[in-house]
Amino acid sequence: DQQVKQNSPSLSVQEGRISILNCDYTNSMFDYFLWYKKYPAEGPTFLISISSIKDKNEDGRFTVFLNKSAKHLSLHIVPSQPGDSAVYFCAASGAADFNKFYFGSGTKLNVKP
Amino acid sequence: DSGVTQTPKHLITATGQRVTLRCSPRSGDLSVYWYQQSLDQGLQFLIHYYNGEERAKGNILERFSAQQFPDLHSELNLSSLELGDSALYFCASSAGTGGPDTQYFGPGTRLTVL
């Protein structure tokens, strides 16, 4: 049973535009969420996180939004750059075991020059 | 470079065999996690060790086992291998501060079972 879902396997955007990656979760006990970026032949790299006490967290070009009532989070990248082309995973954990993360299946972002 | 090392990078073996994957965490990190990524799937959490002790188990098969040694490196043992065990296996480490930690991932070991 997939508790974290990324329903878009791929996304293509033009350089300079906004990329919006979406993630849904089913477990209402999740209270900590992260986004990881993965390039081919490398391990995932931490990008940004948010706890359930917030609805937005911003770090440079990357902003994560959390909608607890909808059990939905999104990652916005503005402006998108070709170097952002990678697979993006969202992950979630709950207070019961905050270091046990559940990952989505990933969205492959392609930023076209 | 995350500072997490995994060996070997690639492993090809036959069904029924046993393999050992090795992970060295970042300097100072006490927690080690193992994940499995099958084709087109997300990362499936397998197991978490903190300072030598097992802390959490995910969907880890009984044929799989892991341990963390006193020097904090970890090994994941996979036995009676099946074709479906072919996957990327990632190790991650974190400081183990007691709260949600950022996990730093190694480059992974690609296991192919023929």
Coordinates of N, CA and C in Angstrom, one line a residue:
Chain A
D1 N 0.8 -1.2 0.0 CA 0.0 0.0 0.0 C 0.9 1.2 0.0
Q2 N 0.8 2.0 -1.1 CA 1.6 3.2 -1.2 C 1.0 4.3 -0.4
Q3 N 1.7 4.8 0.6 CA 1.2 5.8 1.5 C 1.6 7.2 0.9
V4 N 2.6 7.3 0.0 CA 3.0 8.5 -0.6 C 3.0 8.3 -2.1
K5 N 2.3 9.2 -2.8 CA 2.1 9.0 -4.2 C 2.5 10.2 -5.0
Q6 N 3.2 10.0 -6.0 CA 3.5 11.0 -7.0 C 2.9 10.5 -8.3
N7 N 1.8 11.1 -8.7 CA 1.0 10.6 -9.8 C 1.5 11.0 -11.2
S8 N 2.4 12.0 -11.2 CA 3.0 12.3 -12.5 C 4.3 11.8 -12.6
P9 N 4.5 10.8 -13.5 CA 5.9 10.2 -13.7 C 6.9 11.2 -14.3
S10 N 6.3 12.1 -15.1 CA 7.3 13.0 -15.7 C 6.6 14.4 -15.9
L11 N 7.5 15.4 -16.1 CA 7.1 16.8 -16.3 C 8.1 17.5 -17.1
S12 N 7.6 18.2 -18.1 CA 8.6 19.0 -19.0 C 8.2 20.4 -18.9
V13 N 9.2 21.3 -18.6 CA 8.9 22.7 -18.6 C 10.0 23.5 -19.3
Q14 N 9.7 24.7 -19.7 CA 10.7 25.5 -20.4 C 11.6 26.2 -19.3
E15 N 12.9 26.4 -19.7 CA 13.8 27.1 -18.8 C 13.2 28.5 -18.5
G16 N 13.3 28.9 -17.2 CA 12.8 30.2 -16.8 C 11.4 30.1 -16.3
R17 N 10.6 29.1 -16.6 CA 9.3 29.0 -16.1 C 9.2 28.3 -14.8
I18 N 8.0 28.2 -14.2 CA 7.8 27.5 -13.0 C 7.6 26.0 -13.2
S19 N 8.3 25.2 -12.3 CA 8.0 23.8 -12.3 C 7.2 23.5 -11.0
I20 N 6.1 22.8 -11.1 CA 5.3 22.4 -10.0 C 5.2 20.9 -9.9
L21 N 5.8 20.3 -8.9 CA 5.8 18.9 -8.7 C 4.8 18.6 -7.5
N22 N 4.0 17.6 -7.7 CA 3.0 17.3 -6.7 C 3.1 15.9 -6.0
C23 N 2.6 15.9 -4.8 CA 2.7 14.7 -4.0 C 1.5 14.6 -3.1
D24 N 0.9 13.4 -3.0 CA -0.2 13.2 -2.1 C 0.2 12.1 -1.1
Y25 N -0.4 12.2 0.0 CA -0.2 11.1 1.0 C -1.5 10.7 1.7
T26 N -1.5 9.5 2.2 CA -2.8 9.0 2.8 C -2.8 8.9 4.3
N27 N -1.6 8.9 4.9 CA -1.5 8.7 6.3 C -1.5 10.1 7.1
S28 N -2.6 10.3 7.8 CA -2.8 11.6 8.5 C -1.8 11.7 9.6
M29 N -1.1 10.7 10.0 CA -0.1 10.8 11.1 C 1.3 11.3 10.6
F30 N 1.4 11.4 9.3 CA 2.7 12.0 8.8 C 2.8 13.5 9.2
D31 N 3.9 13.9 9.7 CA 4.1 15.3 10.1 C 5.4 15.9 9.7
Y32 N 6.1 15.2 8.8 CA 7.4 15.7 8.4 C 7.6 15.3 6.9
F33 N 7.9 16.2 6.1 CA 7.9 15.9 4.6 C 9.2 16.5 4.0
L34 N 9.7 15.7 3.1 CA 11.0 16.2 2.4 C 10.9 16.0 0.9
W35 N 11.7 16.7 0.2 CA 11.9 16.5 -1.2 C 13.4 16.2 -1.4
Y36 N 13.6 15.2 -2.3 CA 14.9 14.8 -2.7 C 15.0 14.9 -4.2
K37 N 16.2 15.2 -4.6 CA 16.5 15.2 -6.1 C 17.5 14.1 -6.4
K38 N 17.3 13.5 -7.5 CA 18.2 12.4 -7.9 C 18.6 12.5 -9.3
Y39 N 19.9 12.6 -9.5 CA 20.5 12.5 -10.8 C 20.8 11.0 -11.2
P40 N 20.9 10.7 -12.5 CA 21.3 9.3 -12.8 C 22.6 8.9 -12.2
A41 N 22.7 7.7 -11.8 CA 23.9 7.1 -11.2 C 24.4 7.7 -9.9
E42 N 23.5 8.5 -9.3 CA 23.8 9.1 -8.0 C 22.7 8.7 -7.0
G43 N 23.0 8.9 -5.7 CA 22.0 8.7 -4.7 C 21.1 10.0 -4.6
P44 N 19.9 9.9 -4.0 CA 19.1 11.1 -3.8 C 19.8 12.1 -2.9
T45 N 19.6 13.4 -3.3 CA 20.1 14.5 -2.5 C 19.0 15.3 -1.9
F46 N 19.2 15.6 -0.6 CA 18.1 16.3 0.1 C 18.0 17.7 -0.5
L47 N 16.8 18.1 -0.6 CA 16.5 19.4 -1.3 C 15.9 20.4 -0.3
I48 N 14.7 20.0 0.3 CA 14.0 20.9 1.2 C 13.0 20.1 2.0
S49 N 12.7 20.6 3.2 CA 11.7 19.9 4.1 C 10.7 20.8 4.6
I50 N 9.7 20.2 5.2 CA 8.7 21.0 5.9 C 8.0 20.2 7.0
S51 N 7.7 20.8 8.1 CA 7.0 20.1 9.1 C 5.6 20.5 9.1
S52 N 4.7 19.7 9.7 CA 3.3 19.9 9.6 C 2.8 21.2 10.3
I53 N 3.7 21.8 11.1 CA 3.2 23.1 11.8 C 3.3 24.2 10.8
K54 N 3.9 24.0 9.7 CA 4.0 25.1 8.7 C 3.2 24.7 7.4
D55 N 2.9 25.7 6.6 CA 2.3 25.4 5.3 C 3.1 25.8 4.2
K56 N 4.3 26.4 4.5 CA 5.2 26.8 3.4 C 6.6 26.9 3.9
N57 N 7.5 26.5 3.1 CA 9.0 26.6 3.4 C 9.7 27.0 2.1
E58 N 10.5 28.0 2.2 CA 11.2 28.5 1.0 C 12.7 28.4 1.2
D59 N 13.4 28.0 0.1 CA 14.8 28.0 0.1 C 15.3 28.4 -1.3
G60 N 15.6 29.6 -1.4 CA 16.1 30.1 -2.8 C 15.0 29.9 -3.8
R61 N 15.3 29.2 -4.9 CA 14.3 29.0 -5.9 C 13.3 27.9 -5.6
F62 N 13.5 27.2 -4.5 CA 12.6 26.1 -4.1 C 11.7 26.4 -3.0
T63 N 10.4 26.2 -3.2 CA 9.4 26.4 -2.2 C 8.5 25.1 -2.1
V64 N 8.3 24.7 -0.8 CA 7.4 23.6 -0.6 C 6.2 24.1 0.1
F65 N 5.0 23.6 -0.4 CA 3.7 24.0 0.1 C 3.1 22.7 0.7
L66 N 2.5 22.9 1.9 CA 1.8 21.7 2.5 C 0.4 22.1 2.7
N67 N -0.5 21.3 2.3 CA -2.0 21.4 2.5 C -2.4 20.2 3.3
K68 N -2.5 20.3 4.6 CA -2.7 19.2 5.5 C -4.1 18.6 5.3
S69 N -5.1 19.5 5.1 CA -6.5 19.0 4.9 C -6.6 18.2 3.7
A70 N -5.9 18.5 2.6 CA -6.0 17.8 1.4 C -4.9 16.7 1.3
K71 N -4.1 16.6 2.3 CA -3.0 15.6 2.4 C -2.2 15.7 1.1
H72 N -1.7 16.9 0.8 CA -1.1 17.2 -0.5 C 0.1 18.2 -0.2
L73 N 1.2 17.9 -0.9 CA 2.3 18.9 -0.9 C 2.8 19.0 -2.3
S74 N 3.4 20.2 -2.5 CA 3.9 20.5 -3.8 C 5.3 21.2 -3.7
L75 N 6.1 21.0 -4.7 CA 7.4 21.7 -4.8 C 7.4 22.6 -6.0
H76 N 7.6 23.9 -5.7 CA 7.7 24.8 -6.8 C 9.2 25.2 -7.0
I77 N 9.6 25.2 -8.3 CA 10.9 25.7 -8.6 C 10.8 26.8 -9.6
V78 N 11.3 28.0 -9.1 CA 11.2 29.2 -9.9 C 12.4 30.0 -9.8
P79 N 13.1 30.4 -10.9 CA 12.8 29.9 -12.2 C 13.5 28.6 -12.5
S80 N 12.9 27.7 -13.3 CA 13.5 26.4 -13.6 C 14.8 26.6 -14.5
Q81 N 15.7 25.8 -14.2 CA 17.0 25.8 -14.9 C 17.3 24.4 -15.5
P82 N 18.0 24.3 -16.6 CA 18.3 23.0 -17.2 C 19.0 22.0 -16.2
G83 N 19.8 22.6 -15.3 CA 20.4 21.8 -14.2 C 19.4 21.2 -13.2
D84 N 18.2 21.6 -13.2 CA 17.2 21.1 -12.3 C 16.6 19.8 -12.9
S85 N 17.0 19.4 -14.1 CA 16.5 18.2 -14.7 C 17.0 17.0 -13.9
A86 N 16.1 16.3 -13.3 CA 16.4 15.2 -12.4 C 15.1 14.5 -12.1
V87 N 15.2 13.4 -11.3 CA 14.0 12.8 -10.7 C 13.8 13.3 -9.3
Y88 N 12.6 13.8 -9.0 CA 12.3 14.3 -7.7 C 11.4 13.4 -6.9
F89 N 11.8 13.1 -5.7 CA 11.1 12.2 -4.8 C 10.5 13.0 -3.6
C90 N 9.3 12.8 -3.3 CA 8.8 13.3 -2.0 C 8.8 12.2 -1.0
A91 N 9.0 12.5 0.3 CA 9.0 11.5 1.3 C 8.3 12.1 2.6
A92 N 7.8 11.2 3.4 CA 7.1 11.6 4.6 C 7.4 10.7 5.7
S93 N 7.3 11.2 6.9 CA 7.5 10.4 8.1 C 6.5 10.9 9.2
G94 N 6.3 10.1 10.2 CA 5.4 10.4 11.3 C 6.1 10.4 12.6
A95 N 5.4 11.0 13.6 CA 6.0 11.1 14.9 C 6.3 9.7 15.5
A96 N 5.5 8.8 15.1 CA 5.7 7.4 15.7 C 7.1 6.9 15.4
D97 N 7.6 7.2 14.2 CA 9.0 6.9 13.9 C 9.5 7.9 12.9
F98 N 10.0 9.0 13.4 CA 10.2 10.1 12.5 C 11.4 9.8 11.5
N99 N 12.2 8.8 11.7 CA 13.2 8.5 10.8 C 12.9 7.3 9.9
K100 N 11.7 6.9 9.8 CA 11.2 5.9 8.9 C 10.5 6.6 7.8
F101 N 11.1 6.8 6.7 CA 10.5 7.6 5.6 C 9.8 6.8 4.6
Y102 N 8.7 7.3 4.1 CA 8.0 6.6 3.0 C 8.2 7.5 1.8
F103 N 8.6 6.9 0.7 CA 8.9 7.7 -0.5 C 7.9 7.5 -1.6
G104 N 7.7 8.5 -2.4 CA 6.9 8.4 -3.6 C 7.7 7.8 -4.7
S105 N 7.1 7.5 -5.8 CA 7.8 6.8 -6.9 C 8.6 7.8 -7.8
G106 N 8.5 9.1 -7.5 CA 9.3 10.0 -8.2 C 8.7 10.6 -9.4
T107 N 9.1 11.9 -9.7 CA 8.7 12.6 -11.0 C 9.9 13.0 -11.7
K108 N 10.0 12.6 -12.9 CA 11.2 13.0 -13.7 C 10.9 14.4 -14.4
L109 N 11.7 15.4 -13.9 CA 11.6 16.7 -14.5 C 12.6 17.0 -15.6
N110 N 12.1 17.5 -16.7 CA 13.0 17.9 -17.8 C 12.8 19.3 -18.0
V111 N 13.8 20.1 -17.9 CA 13.8 21.5 -18.1 C 14.5 21.8 -19.4
K112 N 13.7 22.3 -20.4 CA 14.2 22.5 -21.7 C 14.9 23.9 -21.9
P113 N 16.1 23.9 -22.5 CA 16.7 25.2 -22.6 C 15.9 26.1 -23.6
Chain B
D1 N 29.3 15.0 -3.5 CA 29.7 13.8 -2.8 C 29.0 13.9 -1.4
S2 N 28.2 12.9 -1.1 CA 27.4 13.0 0.2 C 28.3 12.6 1.4
G3 N 29.4 11.9 1.1 CA 30.2 11.4 2.2 C 29.9 10.0 2.6
V4 N 28.8 9.4 2.0 CA 28.4 8.1 2.3 C 28.9 7.2 1.1
T5 N 29.6 6.1 1.5 CA 30.2 5.2 0.5 C 29.5 3.9 0.5
Q6 N 29.3 3.3 -0.7 CA 28.7 2.0 -0.8 C 29.6 1.2 -1.7
T7 N 29.8 -0.1 -1.3 CA 30.5 -1.0 -2.2 C 29.8 -2.4 -2.2
P8 N 29.8 -3.1 -3.3 CA 30.3 -2.6 -4.6 C 29.3 -1.7 -5.3
K9 N 29.7 -1.2 -6.4 CA 28.9 -0.3 -7.2 C 27.9 -1.2 -8.0
H10 N 28.4 -2.3 -8.5 CA 27.5 -3.2 -9.3 C 27.8 -4.6 -8.8
L11 N 26.8 -5.4 -8.9 CA 26.9 -6.8 -8.4 C 26.0 -7.7 -9.3
I12 N 26.6 -8.7 -10.0 CA 25.8 -9.6 -10.8 C 25.9 -11.0 -10.2
T13 N 24.8 -11.6 -9.9 CA 24.9 -12.9 -9.3 C 23.7 -13.8 -9.8
A14 N 23.7 -15.0 -9.3 CA 22.7 -15.9 -9.8 C 21.6 -16.2 -8.7
T15 N 20.5 -16.7 -9.2 CA 19.4 -17.0 -8.2 C 19.9 -18.0 -7.2
G16 N 19.5 -17.9 -6.0 CA 19.9 -18.8 -4.9 C 21.1 -18.4 -4.2
Q17 N 21.9 -17.5 -4.7 CA 23.1 -17.0 -4.1 C 22.9 -16.1 -2.9
R18 N 24.0 -15.7 -2.3 CA 24.0 -14.8 -1.2 C 25.0 -13.7 -1.4
V19 N 24.6 -12.5 -1.1 CA 25.6 -11.3 -1.3 C 25.5 -10.4 -0.1
T20 N 26.6 -9.7 0.0 CA 26.7 -8.7 1.1 C 27.0 -7.3 0.5
L21 N 26.2 -6.3 0.9 CA 26.4 -5.0 0.4 C 26.9 -4.2 1.6
R22 N 27.9 -3.3 1.4 CA 28.5 -2.6 2.5 C 28.3 -1.1 2.3
C23 N 28.2 -0.5 3.5 CA 27.9 1.0 3.6 C 28.8 1.6 4.7
S24 N 29.4 2.7 4.3 CA 30.1 3.5 5.3 C 29.5 4.8 5.5
P25 N 29.0 5.2 6.6 CA 28.2 6.4 6.8 C 29.2 7.6 6.8
R26 N 28.6 8.8 6.7 CA 29.3 10.0 6.8 C 30.0 10.1 8.2
S27 N 31.2 10.7 8.2 CA 31.9 10.8 9.5 C 31.0 11.4 10.6
G28 N 30.9 10.8 11.7 CA 30.1 11.3 12.8 C 28.7 10.9 12.8
D29 N 28.1 10.4 11.7 CA 26.7 10.0 11.7 C 26.6 8.6 12.4
L30 N 25.5 8.6 13.2 CA 25.3 7.3 14.0 C 24.2 6.5 13.4
S31 N 23.4 7.0 12.6 CA 22.3 6.3 12.0 C 22.6 5.8 10.6
V32 N 22.2 4.6 10.3 CA 22.3 4.1 8.9 C 21.0 3.5 8.5
Y33 N 20.5 3.8 7.3 CA 19.3 3.3 6.7 C 19.6 2.5 5.4
W34 N 18.8 1.5 5.2 CA 18.9 0.8 3.9 C 17.5 0.9 3.2
Y35 N 17.6 1.2 1.9 CA 16.4 1.3 1.0 C 16.6 0.4 -0.2
Q36 N 15.5 0.0 -0.8 CA 15.5 -0.8 -2.0 C 14.7 0.0 -3.1
Q37 N 15.3 0.2 -4.3 CA 14.5 0.8 -5.3 C 14.5 -0.1 -6.5
S38 N 13.3 -0.7 -6.7 CA 13.1 -1.6 -7.9 C 12.7 -0.7 -9.1
L39 N 12.7 -1.3 -10.2 CA 12.5 -0.5 -11.5 C 11.2 0.3 -11.4
D40 N 11.4 1.6 -11.7 CA 10.3 2.6 -11.7 C 9.5 2.7 -10.4
Q41 N 10.1 2.2 -9.3 CA 9.5 2.3 -8.0 C 10.1 3.4 -7.2
G42 N 9.4 3.8 -6.2 CA 10.1 4.7 -5.2 C 11.0 3.9 -4.3
L43 N 11.6 4.6 -3.4 CA 12.5 3.9 -2.5 C 11.7 3.3 -1.4
Q44 N 11.9 2.0 -1.2 CA 11.3 1.2 -0.1 C 12.2 1.1 1.1
F45 N 11.8 1.6 2.2 CA 12.6 1.6 3.4 C 12.7 0.1 3.9
L46 N 13.9 -0.3 4.2 CA 14.1 -1.6 4.6 C 14.4 -1.7 6.1
I47 N 15.4 -0.9 6.6 CA 15.8 -1.1 8.0 C 16.6 0.1 8.4
H48 N 16.6 0.5 9.7 CA 17.3 1.6 10.3 C 18.1 1.1 11.5
Y49 N 19.4 1.4 11.5 CA 20.2 1.1 12.7 C 20.7 2.4 13.3
Y50 N 20.8 2.5 14.6 CA 21.4 3.6 15.3 C 22.4 3.1 16.2
N51 N 23.6 3.5 16.0 CA 24.8 3.2 16.9 C 24.8 1.7 17.2
G52 N 24.6 0.9 16.2 CA 24.7 -0.5 16.4 C 23.4 -1.3 16.7
E53 N 22.4 -0.5 17.0 CA 21.1 -1.2 17.4 C 20.1 -1.0 16.3
E54 N 19.3 -2.0 16.1 CA 18.2 -1.9 15.1 C 17.1 -1.0 15.7
R55 N 16.7 0.0 14.9 CA 15.7 0.9 15.4 C 14.3 0.8 14.8
A56 N 14.3 0.5 13.5 CA 13.0 0.4 12.8 C 13.2 -0.6 11.6
K57 N 12.1 -1.3 11.4 CA 12.1 -2.2 10.2 C 11.0 -1.9 9.3
G58 N 11.3 -1.9 8.0 CA 10.3 -1.7 7.0 C 9.9 -3.0 6.4
N59 N 9.7 -3.0 5.1 CA 9.3 -4.2 4.3 C 10.5 -5.0 4.0
I60 N 11.2 -5.4 5.0 CA 12.4 -6.2 4.7 C 12.1 -7.7 4.8
L61 N 12.5 -8.4 3.7 CA 12.2 -9.8 3.7 C 13.0 -10.6 4.7
E62 N 12.5 -11.8 5.1 CA 13.2 -12.6 6.1 C 14.5 -13.1 5.5
R63 N 14.6 -13.1 4.2 CA 15.9 -13.6 3.5 C 17.0 -12.5 3.6
F64 N 16.6 -11.3 4.0 CA 17.5 -10.2 4.1 C 17.8 -9.9 5.6
S65 N 19.0 -9.5 5.9 CA 19.4 -9.1 7.2 C 20.4 -8.0 7.1
A66 N 20.6 -7.3 8.2 CA 21.5 -6.2 8.2 C 22.2 -6.1 9.6
Q67 N 23.3 -5.5 9.7 CA 23.9 -5.2 11.0 C 24.7 -3.9 10.8
Q68 N 24.9 -3.3 12.0 CA 25.8 -2.1 12.0 C 26.9 -2.4 13.0
F69 N 28.1 -2.3 12.6 CA 29.3 -2.7 13.4 C 29.8 -1.5 14.3
P70 N 30.6 -1.9 15.3 CA 31.1 -0.8 16.2 C 31.7 0.4 15.5
D71 N 32.3 0.2 14.3 CA 32.9 1.3 13.6 C 31.8 2.1 12.8
L72 N 30.6 1.7 13.0 CA 29.4 2.3 12.4 C 29.1 1.9 11.0
H73 N 30.0 1.2 10.3 CA 29.7 0.8 9.0 C 28.6 -0.3 9.1
S74 N 27.9 -0.5 8.0 CA 26.8 -1.4 8.0 C 26.9 -2.3 6.8
E75 N 26.3 -3.5 7.0 CA 26.2 -4.5 5.9 C 24.8 -5.0 5.7
L76 N 24.4 -5.1 4.5 CA 23.1 -5.7 4.2 C 23.3 -7.0 3.5
N77 N 22.8 -8.1 4.1 CA 23.0 -9.4 3.6 C 21.7 -9.9 2.9
L78 N 21.8 -10.3 1.7 CA 20.7 -10.8 0.9 C 21.0 -12.3 0.6
S79 N 20.1 -13.2 1.0 CA 20.3 -14.6 0.7 C 19.2 -15.2 -0.1
S80 N 19.5 -16.4 -0.6 CA 18.5 -17.1 -1.4 C 17.9 -16.2 -2.5
L81 N 18.8 -15.5 -3.2 CA 18.4 -14.5 -4.1 C 17.4 -15.0 -5.2
E82 N 16.4 -14.1 -5.5 CA 15.4 -14.3 -6.5 C 15.6 -13.2 -7.6
L83 N 15.0 -13.5 -8.7 CA 15.1 -12.5 -9.8 C 14.5 -11.2 -9.4
G84 N 13.4 -11.2 -8.6 CA 12.8 -10.0 -8.1 C 13.6 -9.2 -7.2
D85 N 14.7 -9.7 -6.7 CA 15.6 -8.9 -5.8 C 16.5 -8.0 -6.6
S86 N 16.5 -8.1 -7.9 CA 17.3 -7.2 -8.7 C 16.7 -5.8 -8.5
A87 N 17.6 -4.9 -8.1 CA 17.2 -3.5 -7.7 C 18.4 -2.7 -7.4
L88 N 18.2 -1.4 -7.2 CA 19.2 -0.5 -6.6 C 19.0 -0.5 -5.1
Y89 N 20.1 -0.7 -4.4 CA 20.1 -0.7 -2.9 C 20.9 0.5 -2.5
F90 N 20.1 1.4 -1.8 CA 20.8 2.6 -1.2 C 20.9 2.5 0.2
C91 N 22.0 3.1 0.7 CA 22.3 3.3 2.1 C 22.3 4.8 2.3
A92 N 21.7 5.2 3.5 CA 21.8 6.6 3.8 C 22.2 6.7 5.3
S93 N 22.8 7.8 5.6 CA 23.2 8.0 7.0 C 22.7 9.4 7.5
S94 N 22.5 9.5 8.8 CA 22.1 10.8 9.4 C 22.8 10.9 10.8
A95 N 22.7 12.1 11.3 CA 23.4 12.3 12.5 C 22.9 11.5 13.7
G96 N 21.5 11.3 13.6 CA 20.9 10.6 14.7 C 20.7 11.5 16.0
T97 N 20.2 12.7 15.7 CA 20.1 13.7 16.8 C 18.9 13.5 17.7
G98 N 18.0 12.6 17.3 CA 16.8 12.4 18.1 C 15.6 13.0 17.5
G99 N 15.7 13.8 16.5 CA 14.5 14.3 15.8 C 14.6 13.9 14.3
P100 N 13.7 14.4 13.5 CA 13.8 14.1 12.1 C 15.1 14.6 11.5
D101 N 15.9 13.7 11.0 CA 17.2 14.0 10.4 C 17.2 14.1 8.9
T102 N 18.0 14.9 8.4 CA 18.3 14.9 7.0 C 19.1 13.6 6.7
Q103 N 18.7 12.8 5.8 CA 19.4 11.6 5.4 C 20.2 11.9 4.2
Y104 N 21.5 11.4 4.3 CA 22.4 11.6 3.2 C 22.6 10.2 2.5
F105 N 22.4 10.2 1.2 CA 22.4 8.9 0.5 C 23.8 8.6 -0.1
G106 N 24.1 7.4 -0.2 CA 25.2 6.9 -1.0 C 24.8 6.7 -2.4
P107 N 25.8 6.4 -3.3 CA 25.5 6.3 -4.7 C 24.7 5.0 -5.1
G108 N 24.6 4.1 -4.1 CA 23.8 2.9 -4.4 C 24.7 1.7 -4.9
T109 N 24.1 0.5 -4.7 CA 24.7 -0.7 -5.3 C 23.6 -1.3 -6.2
R110 N 23.9 -1.5 -7.5 CA 23.0 -2.1 -8.4 C 23.2 -3.6 -8.4
L111 N 22.2 -4.3 -7.9 CA 22.2 -5.8 -7.9 C 21.4 -6.3 -9.0
T112 N 22.0 -7.2 -9.8 CA 21.3 -7.9 -10.9 C 21.4 -9.4 -10.5
V113 N 20.2 -10.0 -10.5 CA 20.1 -11.4 -10.2 C 19.7 -12.1 -11.5
L114 N 20.5 -13.0 -12.0 CA 20.2 -13.7 -13.3 C 19.7 -15.1 -13.0

